[in-house]
Coordinates of C-alpha atoms in Angstrom, one line a residue:
M1 CA 62.4 48.1 103.5
Y2 CA 59.2 48.4 101.4
Y3 CA 59.9 46.0 98.5
T4 CA 62.5 43.4 97.8
Q5 CA 65.0 43.8 94.9
D6 CA 63.4 40.8 93.2
E7 CA 60.1 42.7 93.3
Y8 CA 61.6 45.8 91.9
R9 CA 63.3 43.8 89.2
R10 CA 59.9 42.8 87.8
V11 CA 59.3 46.4 86.6
T12 CA 61.7 45.6 83.7
Q13 CA 58.9 43.4 82.3
Y14 CA 56.3 46.2 82.4
K15 CA 54.9 47.0 78.9
G16 CA 53.6 50.4 79.9
G17 CA 50.1 51.6 80.7
V18 CA 47.8 53.5 78.3
T19 CA 46.0 56.7 79.3
T20 CA 43.0 57.7 77.2
D21 CA 41.9 61.3 77.8
N22 CA 38.4 61.9 76.3
S23 CA 38.3 65.5 77.6
I24 CA 37.2 67.9 74.9
M25 CA 39.3 70.6 76.5
Y26 CA 42.3 68.4 76.4
K27 CA 41.9 67.2 72.8
F28 CA 41.3 70.5 71.2
V29 CA 43.1 73.0 73.4
V30 CA 45.5 71.7 76.0
S31 CA 47.1 68.8 74.1
P32 CA 47.8 70.8 70.9
A33 CA 49.2 73.7 73.0
C34 CA 51.5 71.3 75.0
A35 CA 52.7 69.7 71.8
K36 CA 53.7 73.1 70.4
I37 CA 55.5 73.9 73.7
V38 CA 57.4 70.6 73.8
S39 CA 58.5 70.9 70.1
H40 CA 60.7 73.8 71.3
M41 CA 62.2 72.0 74.3
P42 CA 65.8 70.7 74.1
S43 CA 66.0 66.9 73.8
W44 CA 68.1 66.7 77.0
F45 CA 65.4 68.2 79.2
A46 CA 64.1 65.3 81.4
P47 CA 60.3 64.8 81.5
N48 CA 60.4 64.2 85.3
V49 CA 61.8 67.7 85.8
L50 CA 58.6 69.1 84.2
T51 CA 56.5 66.9 86.5
F52 CA 58.4 68.1 89.6
I53 CA 58.2 71.8 88.6
G54 CA 54.4 71.2 88.3
L55 CA 54.3 69.9 91.8
L56 CA 56.3 72.9 93.1
C57 CA 53.7 75.2 91.4
N58 CA 51.0 73.5 93.5
I59 CA 53.0 73.9 96.7
A60 CA 53.6 77.5 95.9
A61 CA 49.9 78.2 95.4
Y62 CA 49.1 76.4 98.7
I63 CA 51.6 78.4 100.6
L64 CA 50.4 81.7 99.2
V65 CA 46.8 81.0 100.1
S66 CA 47.7 79.7 103.6
V67 CA 49.8 82.7 104.4
H68 CA 47.2 85.3 103.3
S69 CA 44.1 83.4 104.5
P70 CA 44.9 81.1 107.4
D71 CA 41.3 80.4 108.1
L72 CA 40.4 80.0 104.3
R73 CA 37.7 82.7 104.8
T74 CA 39.8 85.9 104.9
E75 CA 39.6 88.1 101.8
L76 CA 42.6 87.4 99.6
P77 CA 44.5 90.2 97.7
G78 CA 43.8 90.1 94.0
W79 CA 47.4 89.4 93.1
V80 CA 47.4 86.3 95.3
S81 CA 44.3 84.9 93.4
A82 CA 45.8 85.8 90.0
T83 CA 49.2 84.3 90.9
C84 CA 47.5 81.1 92.1
G85 CA 45.6 80.9 88.8
L86 CA 48.9 81.2 86.9
L87 CA 50.5 78.6 89.1
I88 CA 47.7 76.1 88.6
F89 CA 47.7 76.8 84.9
S90 CA 51.4 76.1 84.8
Y91 CA 50.9 72.8 86.7
M92 CA 48.2 71.8 84.2
M93 CA 50.4 72.5 81.2
L94 CA 53.5 70.9 82.7
D95 CA 51.5 67.8 83.7
N96 CA 50.5 67.4 80.1
C97 CA 53.9 68.3 78.6
D98 CA 55.9 65.7 80.6
G99 CA 54.4 62.7 78.7
K100 CA 54.9 64.4 75.3
Q101 CA 58.5 65.2 76.1
A102 CA 59.1 61.6 77.2
F103 CA 57.6 60.3 73.9
R104 CA 59.5 62.9 71.8
T105 CA 62.9 62.1 73.4
G106 CA 62.3 58.3 73.6
S107 CA 62.7 58.4 77.4
S108 CA 59.3 57.0 78.4
S109 CA 59.7 54.7 81.4
P110 CA 57.7 53.0 84.2
L111 CA 59.4 55.5 86.6
G112 CA 58.1 58.4 84.6
E113 CA 54.5 57.1 84.7
L114 CA 54.8 56.4 88.4
F115 CA 56.4 59.8 89.1
D116 CA 53.6 61.6 87.2
H117 CA 50.8 59.8 89.0
G118 CA 52.6 60.0 92.4
C119 CA 53.0 63.8 92.1
D120 CA 49.3 64.1 91.0
S121 CA 48.2 62.2 94.1
L122 CA 50.2 64.6 96.4
T123 CA 48.6 67.7 94.9
I124 CA 45.0 66.8 96.0
G125 CA 45.3 67.8 99.6
M126 CA 47.1 71.1 98.9
G127 CA 44.9 71.8 95.9
A128 CA 41.8 71.4 98.0
I129 CA 43.0 73.9 100.6
T130 CA 44.0 76.4 97.9
T131 CA 40.6 76.1 96.1
A132 CA 38.7 76.5 99.4
G133 CA 40.7 79.6 100.2
I134 CA 40.1 81.1 96.8
L135 CA 36.4 80.6 97.3
G136 CA 36.5 81.9 100.8
A137 CA 34.8 78.7 101.9
G138 CA 36.7 77.5 105.0
P139 CA 38.3 74.3 106.2
W140 CA 35.2 72.1 105.9
H141 CA 34.8 72.8 102.2
A142 CA 38.5 72.0 101.9
L143 CA 37.8 68.6 103.5
A144 CA 35.0 68.0 101.1
Y145 CA 37.2 68.9 98.1
V146 CA 39.9 66.5 99.4
A147 CA 37.3 63.7 99.5
S148 CA 36.1 64.6 96.1
G149 CA 39.6 64.2 94.8
Y150 CA 40.7 61.1 96.7
I151 CA 37.8 58.8 95.9
P152 CA 37.7 59.0 92.1
F153 CA 41.5 59.1 91.9
Y154 CA 41.9 55.9 93.9
L155 CA 39.0 54.2 92.1
A156 CA 40.6 55.1 88.7
H157 CA 43.8 53.4 89.7
W158 CA 41.9 50.4 91.1
E159 CA 40.2 50.2 87.7
E160 CA 43.5 50.5 85.9
Y161 CA 44.9 47.6 88.0
W162 CA 42.5 45.3 86.1
N163 CA 42.8 46.6 82.5
H164 CA 46.2 48.4 82.5
S165 CA 44.4 51.4 81.0
L166 CA 43.4 54.7 82.5
V167 CA 40.4 56.3 80.9
L168 CA 39.4 59.9 81.6
G169 CA 35.9 61.3 81.0
S170 CA 34.9 63.9 78.5
W171 CA 33.6 66.4 81.1
N172 CA 34.6 65.1 84.5
G173 CA 38.3 64.6 84.1
P174 CA 41.3 66.4 85.7
T175 CA 41.6 68.9 82.8
E176 CA 38.1 70.2 83.4
A177 CA 38.7 70.3 87.1
E178 CA 41.9 72.3 86.6
C179 CA 40.3 74.7 84.1
A180 CA 37.3 75.2 86.5
A181 CA 39.7 76.0 89.4
I182 CA 41.7 78.4 87.2
S183 CA 38.5 80.3 86.3
F184 CA 37.6 80.5 90.0
Y185 CA 41.0 82.1 90.7
L186 CA 40.6 84.6 87.9
V187 CA 37.1 85.6 89.1
S188 CA 38.5 86.0 92.6
A189 CA 41.4 88.1 91.3
V190 CA 38.9 90.5 89.6
F191 CA 36.0 90.7 92.0
G192 CA 37.6 89.4 95.3
T193 CA 37.0 86.2 97.1
S194 CA 33.9 87.7 98.8
I195 CA 32.1 87.3 95.5
W196 CA 31.7 83.6 96.3
Q197 CA 29.6 84.6 99.4
T198 CA 26.9 86.1 97.1
P199 CA 23.5 84.4 97.7
V200 CA 22.2 82.5 94.7
T201 CA 18.7 81.0 94.4
V202 CA 18.7 77.5 93.0
P203 CA 15.9 77.1 90.4
V204 CA 13.3 74.4 91.0
L205 CA 14.5 73.9 94.6
E206 CA 13.9 77.5 95.5
V207 CA 16.8 77.4 97.9
T208 CA 19.2 80.3 98.4
V209 CA 22.8 79.5 99.2
P210 CA 26.2 81.2 98.9
A211 CA 27.8 80.7 95.4
N212 CA 30.6 78.6 96.9
Y213 CA 28.1 76.0 98.0
L214 CA 26.9 75.6 94.4
V215 CA 30.5 75.1 93.3
L216 CA 30.9 72.4 96.0
S217 CA 27.6 70.7 95.1
F218 CA 28.6 70.4 91.4
C219 CA 32.0 69.1 92.4
L220 CA 30.5 66.4 94.6
F221 CA 28.0 65.5 91.8
A222 CA 30.9 65.1 89.3
T223 CA 32.8 63.0 91.9
A224 CA 29.8 60.7 92.5
F225 CA 29.3 60.2 88.8
T226 CA 33.0 59.5 88.2
A227 CA 33.3 57.1 91.1
V228 CA 30.2 55.1 90.2
N229 CA 31.5 54.8 86.6
S230 CA 34.9 53.6 87.7
L231 CA 33.4 51.2 90.2
W232 CA 31.1 49.7 87.5
S233 CA 33.9 49.5 84.9
G234 CA 36.3 47.9 87.3
T235 CA 33.7 45.4 88.5
R236 CA 33.0 44.3 84.9
L237 CA 36.7 44.0 84.2
A238 CA 37.4 42.0 87.3
A239 CA 34.4 39.7 86.6
S240 CA 35.6 39.2 83.0
K241 CA 38.9 37.9 84.3
G242 CA 37.2 35.4 86.6
V243 CA 38.1 37.3 89.8
N244 CA 35.8 36.9 92.8
L245 CA 34.1 40.2 93.3
G246 CA 34.6 39.9 97.1
D247 CA 38.4 39.7 96.5
A248 CA 38.2 42.6 94.0
Y249 CA 36.4 44.9 96.4
A250 CA 38.8 43.8 99.2
Y251 CA 41.4 45.8 97.4
F252 CA 39.7 48.9 98.9
A253 CA 40.6 47.7 102.4
P254 CA 43.8 49.9 102.9
F255 CA 42.0 53.0 101.7
V256 CA 38.8 52.3 103.7
L257 CA 40.7 51.5 106.9
A258 CA 42.9 54.6 106.6
Y259 CA 40.2 57.1 105.9
S260 CA 37.5 55.7 108.1
S261 CA 40.0 56.0 110.9
A262 CA 40.9 59.5 109.8
A263 CA 37.1 60.4 109.7
A264 CA 36.5 59.0 113.1
W265 CA 39.5 60.8 114.5
L266 CA 38.3 64.1 113.0
Y267 CA 34.6 63.5 114.2
L268 CA 35.7 62.9 117.8
D269 CA 37.1 66.5 118.0
L270 CA 35.6 68.8 115.4
G271 CA 37.1 71.9 117.0
A272 CA 40.6 70.5 116.7
F273 CA 40.2 70.0 113.0
E274 CA 39.2 73.7 112.6
R275 CA 42.4 74.7 114.4
H276 CA 44.8 72.2 112.7
Y277 CA 43.2 71.5 109.4
H278 CA 46.5 72.0 107.5
L279 CA 48.2 69.3 109.5
F280 CA 45.2 66.9 109.0
L281 CA 44.6 67.5 105.3
V282 CA 48.2 67.6 104.1
G283 CA 49.3 64.9 106.5
T284 CA 46.7 62.5 105.3
S285 CA 47.5 63.4 101.7
F286 CA 51.0 62.1 102.3
L287 CA 49.3 58.8 103.4
F288 CA 47.1 58.9 100.3
G289 CA 50.2 59.3 98.1
Y290 CA 51.8 56.3 99.8
L291 CA 48.7 54.2 99.3
T292 CA 48.2 55.2 95.6
I293 CA 51.9 54.7 94.7
N294 CA 51.7 51.2 96.2
T295 CA 48.7 50.4 94.1
I296 CA 50.5 51.6 90.9
I297 CA 53.7 49.6 91.7
Q298 CA 51.7 46.4 92.3
R299 CA 50.2 46.8 88.9
M300 CA 53.4 47.6 87.2
C301 CA 55.4 44.8 88.8
G302 CA 52.6 42.2 88.7
L303 CA 52.5 41.9 92.5
S304 CA 49.7 40.5 94.6
Y305 CA 47.6 43.3 96.1
T306 CA 48.4 44.2 99.7
Y307 CA 45.4 44.5 101.9
F308 CA 47.1 46.1 104.9
Y309 CA 50.0 48.5 105.3
V310 CA 51.8 49.1 108.6
P311 CA 51.9 53.0 108.1
V312 CA 48.0 53.0 108.4
I313 CA 48.4 52.1 112.1
P314 CA 49.2 55.7 113.4
V315 CA 46.0 57.2 112.1
F316 CA 44.0 54.2 113.4
L317 CA 45.7 54.7 116.9
A318 CA 44.9 58.5 116.7
A319 CA 41.2 57.5 116.2
V320 CA 41.3 55.1 119.1
H321 CA 43.0 57.7 121.3
G322 CA 40.3 60.2 120.4
Y323 CA 37.6 57.7 121.2
L324 CA 39.0 56.9 124.6
V325 CA 39.4 60.6 125.4
S326 CA 35.7 61.2 124.5
L327 CA 34.7 58.4 126.9
Y328 CA 37.0 59.0 129.9
G329 CA 38.2 62.6 129.5
A330 CA 41.6 64.2 130.1
Q331 CA 42.7 61.4 132.5
V332 CA 43.5 59.1 129.6
Q333 CA 44.7 61.8 127.2
L334 CA 48.3 60.9 126.2
A335 CA 48.8 64.2 124.2
K336 CA 47.0 67.3 123.3
P337 CA 45.3 67.5 119.9
Q338 CA 48.0 69.8 118.4
V339 CA 50.7 67.3 119.4
V340 CA 48.8 64.4 117.9
Y341 CA 48.1 66.2 114.7
S342 CA 51.8 67.2 114.5
L343 CA 53.0 63.7 115.1
I344 CA 50.7 62.3 112.4
Y345 CA 51.8 64.9 109.9
S346 CA 55.5 64.3 110.7
F347 CA 55.2 60.5 110.6
Y348 CA 53.5 60.5 107.2
L349 CA 55.9 63.0 105.7
A350 CA 58.9 61.0 106.9
N351 CA 57.3 57.7 105.7
L352 CA 56.6 59.1 102.3
L353 CA 60.1 60.6 101.8
L354 CA 61.7 57.3 102.8
Y355 CA 59.3 55.4 100.6
V356 CA 59.8 57.6 97.5
K357 CA 63.6 57.5 98.0
E358 CA 63.6 53.7 98.0
V359 CA 61.2 53.4 95.1
I360 CA 63.2 55.8 92.9
A361 CA 66.4 54.0 93.8
G362 CA 64.9 50.6 93.0
F363 CA 63.4 51.7 89.7
T364 CA 66.5 53.6 88.5
R365 CA 68.7 50.7 89.4
H366 CA 66.8 48.0 87.5
L367 CA 65.8 50.3 84.5
N368 CA 69.3 51.8 84.3
I369 CA 68.0 55.3 84.1
R370 CA 68.1 58.5 86.2
V371 CA 65.1 60.3 87.6
F372 CA 66.0 63.9 86.6
H373 CA 68.3 63.3 83.7
I374 CA 68.0 61.5 80.3
K375 CA 70.9 59.2 80.5
Y376 CA 71.1 58.6 76.8
P377 CA 69.6 61.6 75.0
N378 CA 67.8 60.5 71.8
K379 CA 69.3 62.8 69.1
A380 CA 66.6 62.0 66.6
T381 CA 63.6 63.2 68.5
K382 CA 60.2 62.0 67.5
V383 CA 57.6 64.2 65.9
L384 CA 54.5 64.7 68.0

């Protein structure tokens, strides 16, 4: 339905991507710790199981915060913040253990690489909501955190499309973001989430703002720095391959269409977003996962880039519907906001599940592997 069997078959020719993590925290703390953990794992333990458990940790943290702080402003019990910190720590470690376990057991595969990045893309929306709740910052900060995750993540994979290598920064990579989030959770566990409402005066600017605004400002700065760096690097790589830059930038078309439509839909009824931000942020994260996984598959299988995807249409129609209602009122309203948000959420969840099911079936069939089981355990495991 999404790709032909001939297109899936091309994954067998994929040589594997290279990820270079320049993070100081990763090199000297996280990576050695994960290597030690993996050295005690049984050789039959599938790497994708570790990845999936990490995803479940993110989901659990999201549910905890959502239940105890529905508006993302309510004071959270200390144990909730502490538990979320532990869950995100577990996700970070598992996300770094899966690749090492794959190398150690000789079970590295294109499916494992795709599964890892795909799960990472799905955590952005839920992670943004969790972080906003821990900081007592509200839905609008959650939206900003989502954007600060989507843009560099998508640009990084656009850059990787050209050089088949994913390079992570020394201070602005995912490891630093996760460590920062964990520290926020621990501070909230000890002092309460209200600590982030403490007024702080910014030197030089002489402006006083709540502490959570400073956190958001630094996050947006890191996002802008990372995005510009990826854009510049990808541009140079595309130009070096003789690719017309207009064509290279046209690869952003699906992302731009999807999220400009989502932004317009949100803007046309700001109150509805406040009431249904869960449906909006998580629903559009399902769309983001779909777009990102497509980008990765096209790189792996050497396919031509797709500039338009049919699943983008619903969010575009939601924006059009919102615009017409803003012009002509309830007489042209086909459904109430809650119904529209619920339909969008349900559509993108169903689309993602069907898509992931097909992709896993296509990859496992042509690579002759299983997703959660090492088909032929390597008895002589490699030393990390």
